[in-house]
PDB file of C-alpha atoms in Angstrom:
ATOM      1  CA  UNK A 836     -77.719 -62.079 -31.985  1.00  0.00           C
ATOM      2  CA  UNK A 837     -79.627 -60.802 -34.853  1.00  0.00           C
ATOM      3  CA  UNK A 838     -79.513 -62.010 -38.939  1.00  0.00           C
ATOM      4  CA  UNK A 839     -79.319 -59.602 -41.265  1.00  0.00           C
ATOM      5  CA  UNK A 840     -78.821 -59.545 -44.836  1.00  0.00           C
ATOM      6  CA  UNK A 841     -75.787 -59.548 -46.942  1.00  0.00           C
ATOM      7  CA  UNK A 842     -74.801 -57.304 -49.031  1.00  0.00           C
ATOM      8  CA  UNK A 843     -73.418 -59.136 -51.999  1.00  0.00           C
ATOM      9  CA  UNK A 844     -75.354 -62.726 -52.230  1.00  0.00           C
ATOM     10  CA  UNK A 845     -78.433 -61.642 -49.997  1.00  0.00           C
ATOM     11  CA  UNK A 846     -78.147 -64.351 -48.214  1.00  0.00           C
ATOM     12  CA  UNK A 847     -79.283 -64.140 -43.883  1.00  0.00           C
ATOM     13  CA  UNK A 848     -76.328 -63.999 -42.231  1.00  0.00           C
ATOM     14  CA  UNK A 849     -75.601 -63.499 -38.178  1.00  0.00           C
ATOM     15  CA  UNK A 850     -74.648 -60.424 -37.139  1.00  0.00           C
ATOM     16  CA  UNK A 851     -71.852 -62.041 -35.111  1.00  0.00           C
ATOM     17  CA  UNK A 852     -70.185 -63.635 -38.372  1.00  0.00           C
ATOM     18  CA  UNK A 853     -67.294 -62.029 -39.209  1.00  0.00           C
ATOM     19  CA  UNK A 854     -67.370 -63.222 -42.992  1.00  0.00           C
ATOM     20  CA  UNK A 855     -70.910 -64.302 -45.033  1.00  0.00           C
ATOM     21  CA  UNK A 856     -70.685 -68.055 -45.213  1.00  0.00           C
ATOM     22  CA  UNK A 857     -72.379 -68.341 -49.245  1.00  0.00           C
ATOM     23  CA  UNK A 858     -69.987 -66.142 -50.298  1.00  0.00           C
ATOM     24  CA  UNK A 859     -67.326 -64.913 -48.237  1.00  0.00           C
ATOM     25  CA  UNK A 860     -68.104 -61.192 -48.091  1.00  0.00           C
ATOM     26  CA  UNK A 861     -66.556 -59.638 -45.092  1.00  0.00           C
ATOM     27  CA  UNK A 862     -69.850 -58.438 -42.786  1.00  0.00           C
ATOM     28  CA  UNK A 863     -69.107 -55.654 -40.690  1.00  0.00           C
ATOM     29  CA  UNK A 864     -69.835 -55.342 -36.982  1.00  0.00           C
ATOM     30  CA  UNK A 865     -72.183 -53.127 -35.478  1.00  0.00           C
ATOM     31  CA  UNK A 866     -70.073 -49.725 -34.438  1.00  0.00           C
ATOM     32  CA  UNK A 867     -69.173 -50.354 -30.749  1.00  0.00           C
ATOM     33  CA  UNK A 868     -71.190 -48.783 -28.162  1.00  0.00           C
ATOM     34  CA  UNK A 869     -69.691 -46.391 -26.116  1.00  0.00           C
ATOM     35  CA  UNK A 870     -68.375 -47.490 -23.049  1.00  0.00           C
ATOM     36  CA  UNK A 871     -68.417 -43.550 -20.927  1.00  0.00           C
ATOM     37  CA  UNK A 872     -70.619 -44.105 -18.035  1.00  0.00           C
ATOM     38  CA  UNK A 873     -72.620 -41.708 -16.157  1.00  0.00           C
ATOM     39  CA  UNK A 874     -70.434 -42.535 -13.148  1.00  0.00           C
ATOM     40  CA  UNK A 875     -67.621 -41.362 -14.946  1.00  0.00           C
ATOM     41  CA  UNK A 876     -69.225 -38.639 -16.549  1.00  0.00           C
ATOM     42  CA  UNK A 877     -70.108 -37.378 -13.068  1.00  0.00           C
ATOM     43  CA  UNK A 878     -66.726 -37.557 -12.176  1.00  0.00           C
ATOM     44  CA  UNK A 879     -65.177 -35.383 -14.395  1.00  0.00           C
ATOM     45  CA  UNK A 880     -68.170 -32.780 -13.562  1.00  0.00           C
ATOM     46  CA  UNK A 881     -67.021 -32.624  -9.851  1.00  0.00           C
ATOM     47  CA  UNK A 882     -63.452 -32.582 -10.641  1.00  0.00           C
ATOM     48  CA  UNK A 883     -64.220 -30.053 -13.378  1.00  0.00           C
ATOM     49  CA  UNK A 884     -66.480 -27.154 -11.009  1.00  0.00           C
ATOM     50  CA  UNK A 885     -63.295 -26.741  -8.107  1.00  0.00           C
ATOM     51  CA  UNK A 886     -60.710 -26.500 -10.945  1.00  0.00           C
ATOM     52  CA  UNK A 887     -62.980 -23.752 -12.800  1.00  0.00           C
ATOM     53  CA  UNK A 888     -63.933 -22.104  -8.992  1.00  0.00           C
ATOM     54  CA  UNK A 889     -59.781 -21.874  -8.440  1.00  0.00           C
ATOM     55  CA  UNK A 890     -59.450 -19.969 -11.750  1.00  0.00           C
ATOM     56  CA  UNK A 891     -62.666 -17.443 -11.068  1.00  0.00           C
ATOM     57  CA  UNK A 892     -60.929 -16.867  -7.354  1.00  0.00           C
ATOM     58  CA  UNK A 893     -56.744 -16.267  -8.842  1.00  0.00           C
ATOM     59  CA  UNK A 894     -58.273 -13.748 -11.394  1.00  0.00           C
ATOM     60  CA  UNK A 895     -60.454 -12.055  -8.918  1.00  0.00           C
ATOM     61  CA  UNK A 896     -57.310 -11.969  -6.183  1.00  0.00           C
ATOM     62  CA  UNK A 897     -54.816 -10.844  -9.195  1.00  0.00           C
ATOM     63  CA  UNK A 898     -57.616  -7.872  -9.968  1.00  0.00           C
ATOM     64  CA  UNK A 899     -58.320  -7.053  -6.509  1.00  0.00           C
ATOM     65  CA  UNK A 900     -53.942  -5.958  -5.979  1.00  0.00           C
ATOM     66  CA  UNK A 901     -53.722  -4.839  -9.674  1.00  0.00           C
ATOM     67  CA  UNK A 902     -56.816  -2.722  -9.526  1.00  0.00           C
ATOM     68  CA  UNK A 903     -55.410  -0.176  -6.543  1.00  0.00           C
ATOM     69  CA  UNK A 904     -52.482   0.339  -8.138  1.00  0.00           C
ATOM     70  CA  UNK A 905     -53.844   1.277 -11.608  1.00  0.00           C
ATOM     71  CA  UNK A 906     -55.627   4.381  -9.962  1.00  0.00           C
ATOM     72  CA  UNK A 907     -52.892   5.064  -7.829  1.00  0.00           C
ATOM     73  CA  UNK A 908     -51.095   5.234 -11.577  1.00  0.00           C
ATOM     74  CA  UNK A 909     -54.079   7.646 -12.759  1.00  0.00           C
ATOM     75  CA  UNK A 910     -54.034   9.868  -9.676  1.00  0.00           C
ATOM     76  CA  UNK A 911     -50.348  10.273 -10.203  1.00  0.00           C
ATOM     77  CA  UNK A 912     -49.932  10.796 -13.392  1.00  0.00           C
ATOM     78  CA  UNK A 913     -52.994  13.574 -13.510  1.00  0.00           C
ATOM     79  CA  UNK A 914     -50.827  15.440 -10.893  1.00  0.00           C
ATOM     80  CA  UNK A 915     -48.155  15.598 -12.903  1.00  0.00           C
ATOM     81  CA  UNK A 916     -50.303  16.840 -15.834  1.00  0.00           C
ATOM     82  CA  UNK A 917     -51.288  19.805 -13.619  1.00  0.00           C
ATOM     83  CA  UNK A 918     -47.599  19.973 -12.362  1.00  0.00           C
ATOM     84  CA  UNK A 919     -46.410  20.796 -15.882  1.00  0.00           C
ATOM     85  CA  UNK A 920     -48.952  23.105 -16.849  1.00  0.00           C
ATOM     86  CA  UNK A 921     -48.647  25.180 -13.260  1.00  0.00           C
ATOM     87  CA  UNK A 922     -44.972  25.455 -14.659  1.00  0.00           C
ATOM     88  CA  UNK A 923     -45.478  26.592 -17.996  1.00  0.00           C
ATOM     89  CA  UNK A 924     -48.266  29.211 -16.183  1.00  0.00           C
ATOM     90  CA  UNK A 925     -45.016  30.568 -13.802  1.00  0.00           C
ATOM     91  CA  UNK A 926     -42.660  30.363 -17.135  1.00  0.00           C
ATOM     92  CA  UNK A 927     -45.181  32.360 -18.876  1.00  0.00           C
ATOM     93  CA  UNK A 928     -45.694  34.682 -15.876  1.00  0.00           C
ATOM     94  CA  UNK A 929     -41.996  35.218 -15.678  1.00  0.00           C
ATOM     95  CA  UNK A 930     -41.495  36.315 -19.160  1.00  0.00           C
ATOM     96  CA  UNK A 931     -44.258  38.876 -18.577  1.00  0.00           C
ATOM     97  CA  UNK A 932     -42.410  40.047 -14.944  1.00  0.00           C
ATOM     98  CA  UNK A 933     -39.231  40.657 -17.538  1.00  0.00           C
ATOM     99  CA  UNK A 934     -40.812  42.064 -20.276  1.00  0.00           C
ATOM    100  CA  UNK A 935     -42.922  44.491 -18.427  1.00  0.00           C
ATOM    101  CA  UNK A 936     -40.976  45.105 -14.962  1.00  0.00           C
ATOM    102  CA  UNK A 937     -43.550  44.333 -13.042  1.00  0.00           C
ATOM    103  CA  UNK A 938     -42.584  44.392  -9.017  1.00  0.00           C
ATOM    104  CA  UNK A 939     -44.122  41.783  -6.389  1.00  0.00           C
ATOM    105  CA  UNK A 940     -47.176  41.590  -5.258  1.00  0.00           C
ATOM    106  CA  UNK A 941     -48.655  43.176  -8.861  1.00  0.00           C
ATOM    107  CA  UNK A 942     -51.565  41.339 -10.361  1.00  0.00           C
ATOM    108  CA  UNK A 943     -50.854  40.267 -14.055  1.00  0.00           C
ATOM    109  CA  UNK A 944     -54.403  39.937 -15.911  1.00  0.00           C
ATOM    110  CA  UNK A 945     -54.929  36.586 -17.211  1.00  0.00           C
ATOM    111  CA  UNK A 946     -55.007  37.617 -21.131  1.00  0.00           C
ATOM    112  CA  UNK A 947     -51.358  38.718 -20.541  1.00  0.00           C
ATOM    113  CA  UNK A 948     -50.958  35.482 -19.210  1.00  0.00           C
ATOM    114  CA  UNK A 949     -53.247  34.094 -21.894  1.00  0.00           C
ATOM    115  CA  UNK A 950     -51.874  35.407 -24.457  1.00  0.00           C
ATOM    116  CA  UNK A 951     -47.971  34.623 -23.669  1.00  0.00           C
ATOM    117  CA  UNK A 952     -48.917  30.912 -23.918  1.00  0.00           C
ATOM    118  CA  UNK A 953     -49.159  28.633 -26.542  1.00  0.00           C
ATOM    119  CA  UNK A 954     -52.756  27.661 -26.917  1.00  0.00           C
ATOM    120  CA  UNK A 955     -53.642  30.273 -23.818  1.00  0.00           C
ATOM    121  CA  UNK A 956     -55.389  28.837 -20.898  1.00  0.00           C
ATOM    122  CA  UNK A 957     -57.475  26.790 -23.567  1.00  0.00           C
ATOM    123  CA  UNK A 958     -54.810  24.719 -23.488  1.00  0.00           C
ATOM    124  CA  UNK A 959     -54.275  24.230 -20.091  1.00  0.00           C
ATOM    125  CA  UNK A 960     -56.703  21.809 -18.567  1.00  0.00           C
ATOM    126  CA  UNK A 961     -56.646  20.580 -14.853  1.00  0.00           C
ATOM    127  CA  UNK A 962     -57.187  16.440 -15.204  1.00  0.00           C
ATOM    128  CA  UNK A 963     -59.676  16.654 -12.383  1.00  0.00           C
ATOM    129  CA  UNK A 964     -61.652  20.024 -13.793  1.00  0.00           C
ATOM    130  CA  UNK A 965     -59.466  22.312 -11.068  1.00  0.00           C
ATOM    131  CA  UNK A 966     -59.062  26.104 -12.398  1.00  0.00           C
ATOM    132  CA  UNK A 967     -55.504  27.588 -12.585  1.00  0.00           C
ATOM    133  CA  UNK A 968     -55.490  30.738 -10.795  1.00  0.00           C
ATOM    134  CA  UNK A 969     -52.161  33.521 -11.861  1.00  0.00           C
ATOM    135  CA  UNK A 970     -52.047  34.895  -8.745  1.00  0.00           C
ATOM    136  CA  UNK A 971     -49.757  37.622  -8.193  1.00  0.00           C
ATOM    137  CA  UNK A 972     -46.107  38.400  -8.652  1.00  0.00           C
ATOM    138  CA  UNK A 973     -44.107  36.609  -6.013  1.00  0.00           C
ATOM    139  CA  UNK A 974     -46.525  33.740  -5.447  1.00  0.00           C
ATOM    140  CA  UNK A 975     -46.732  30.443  -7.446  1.00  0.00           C
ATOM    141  CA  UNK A 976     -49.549  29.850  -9.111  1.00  0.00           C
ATOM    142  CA  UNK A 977     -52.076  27.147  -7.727  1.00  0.00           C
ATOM    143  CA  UNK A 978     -54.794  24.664  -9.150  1.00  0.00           C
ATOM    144  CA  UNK A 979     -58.091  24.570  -7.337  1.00  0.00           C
ATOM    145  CA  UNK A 980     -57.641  20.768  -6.695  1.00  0.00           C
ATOM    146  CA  UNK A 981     -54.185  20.239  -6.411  1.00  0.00           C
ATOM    147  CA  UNK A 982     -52.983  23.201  -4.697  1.00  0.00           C
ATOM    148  CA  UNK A 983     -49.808  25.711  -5.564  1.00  0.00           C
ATOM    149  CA  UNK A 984     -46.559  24.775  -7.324  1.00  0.00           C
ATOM    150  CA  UNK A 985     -44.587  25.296  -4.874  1.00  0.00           C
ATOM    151  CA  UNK A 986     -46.496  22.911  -2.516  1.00  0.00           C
ATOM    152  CA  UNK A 987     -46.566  20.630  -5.560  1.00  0.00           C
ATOM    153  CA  UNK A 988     -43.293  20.089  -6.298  1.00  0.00           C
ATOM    154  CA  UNK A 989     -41.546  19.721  -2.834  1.00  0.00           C
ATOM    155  CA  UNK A 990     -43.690  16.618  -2.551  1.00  0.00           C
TER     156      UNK A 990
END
């Protein structure tokens, strides 16, 4: 219990009053002291770590299947990149075989090839750095990494 002084008459008044007695002026108490406890302070902290340990070990489970099956994603869809250009090679190829009567087994050069496409082999990229290769009339063309069309496609 402590006096201290009021506000209004000046007056000593105990802490503990609730009003000062000379005058009446309503004393205020002292703010409250907070009643958290290290005990329960170190109870939240060891209910707290597990909970956060559980999230670190769903996320790293949920990467460890999702992960896989995003390259699996990549690696498919880069064969089908080389899958569509092989085909536009062979369409291209074809037009030439018409246009020029070639017979099986001859060797178109590549700037007839080249030049029949779109963008030429410029164009034409392998995902995985593979080069295209013609090859001659009567055989599909093929992609150093991902092998011929044919092949390709009957997968």
């Amino acid at each position: 219990m402590a006096l201290i002084t009021c506000p209004e008459c000046k007056h000593s008044v105990s802490d503990q009053a609730p009003a000062c007695p000379a005058c009446g002026y309503p004393i205020k108490p002292p703010p409250a002291r907070d009643k958290k406890t290290r005990l329960w302070w170190g109870l939240g902290c060891l209910l707290a770590v597990p909970a956060v340990l559980m999230v670190v070990a769903v996320v790293g489970m949920l990467a460890a299947i999702a992960i896989p099956s995003f390259m699996k994603a990549r690696s498919t869809a880069q064969t089908h990149v080389c899958i569509n250009n092989l085909r536009q090679i062979e369409a291209a190829k074809k037009a030439i075989v018409l246009e020029k009567k070639y017979t099986d087994g001859t060797i178109i050069p590549d700037e007839e090839v080249s030049n029949s496409l779109k963008n030429g082999f410029g164009g034409l990229v392998c995902p995985r750095q593979g080069q295209y290769m013609t090859n001659p009339v009567g055989r599909d063309p093929e992609c150093t990494v991902h092998g011929r069309l044919s092949d390709l496609e009957s997968r």
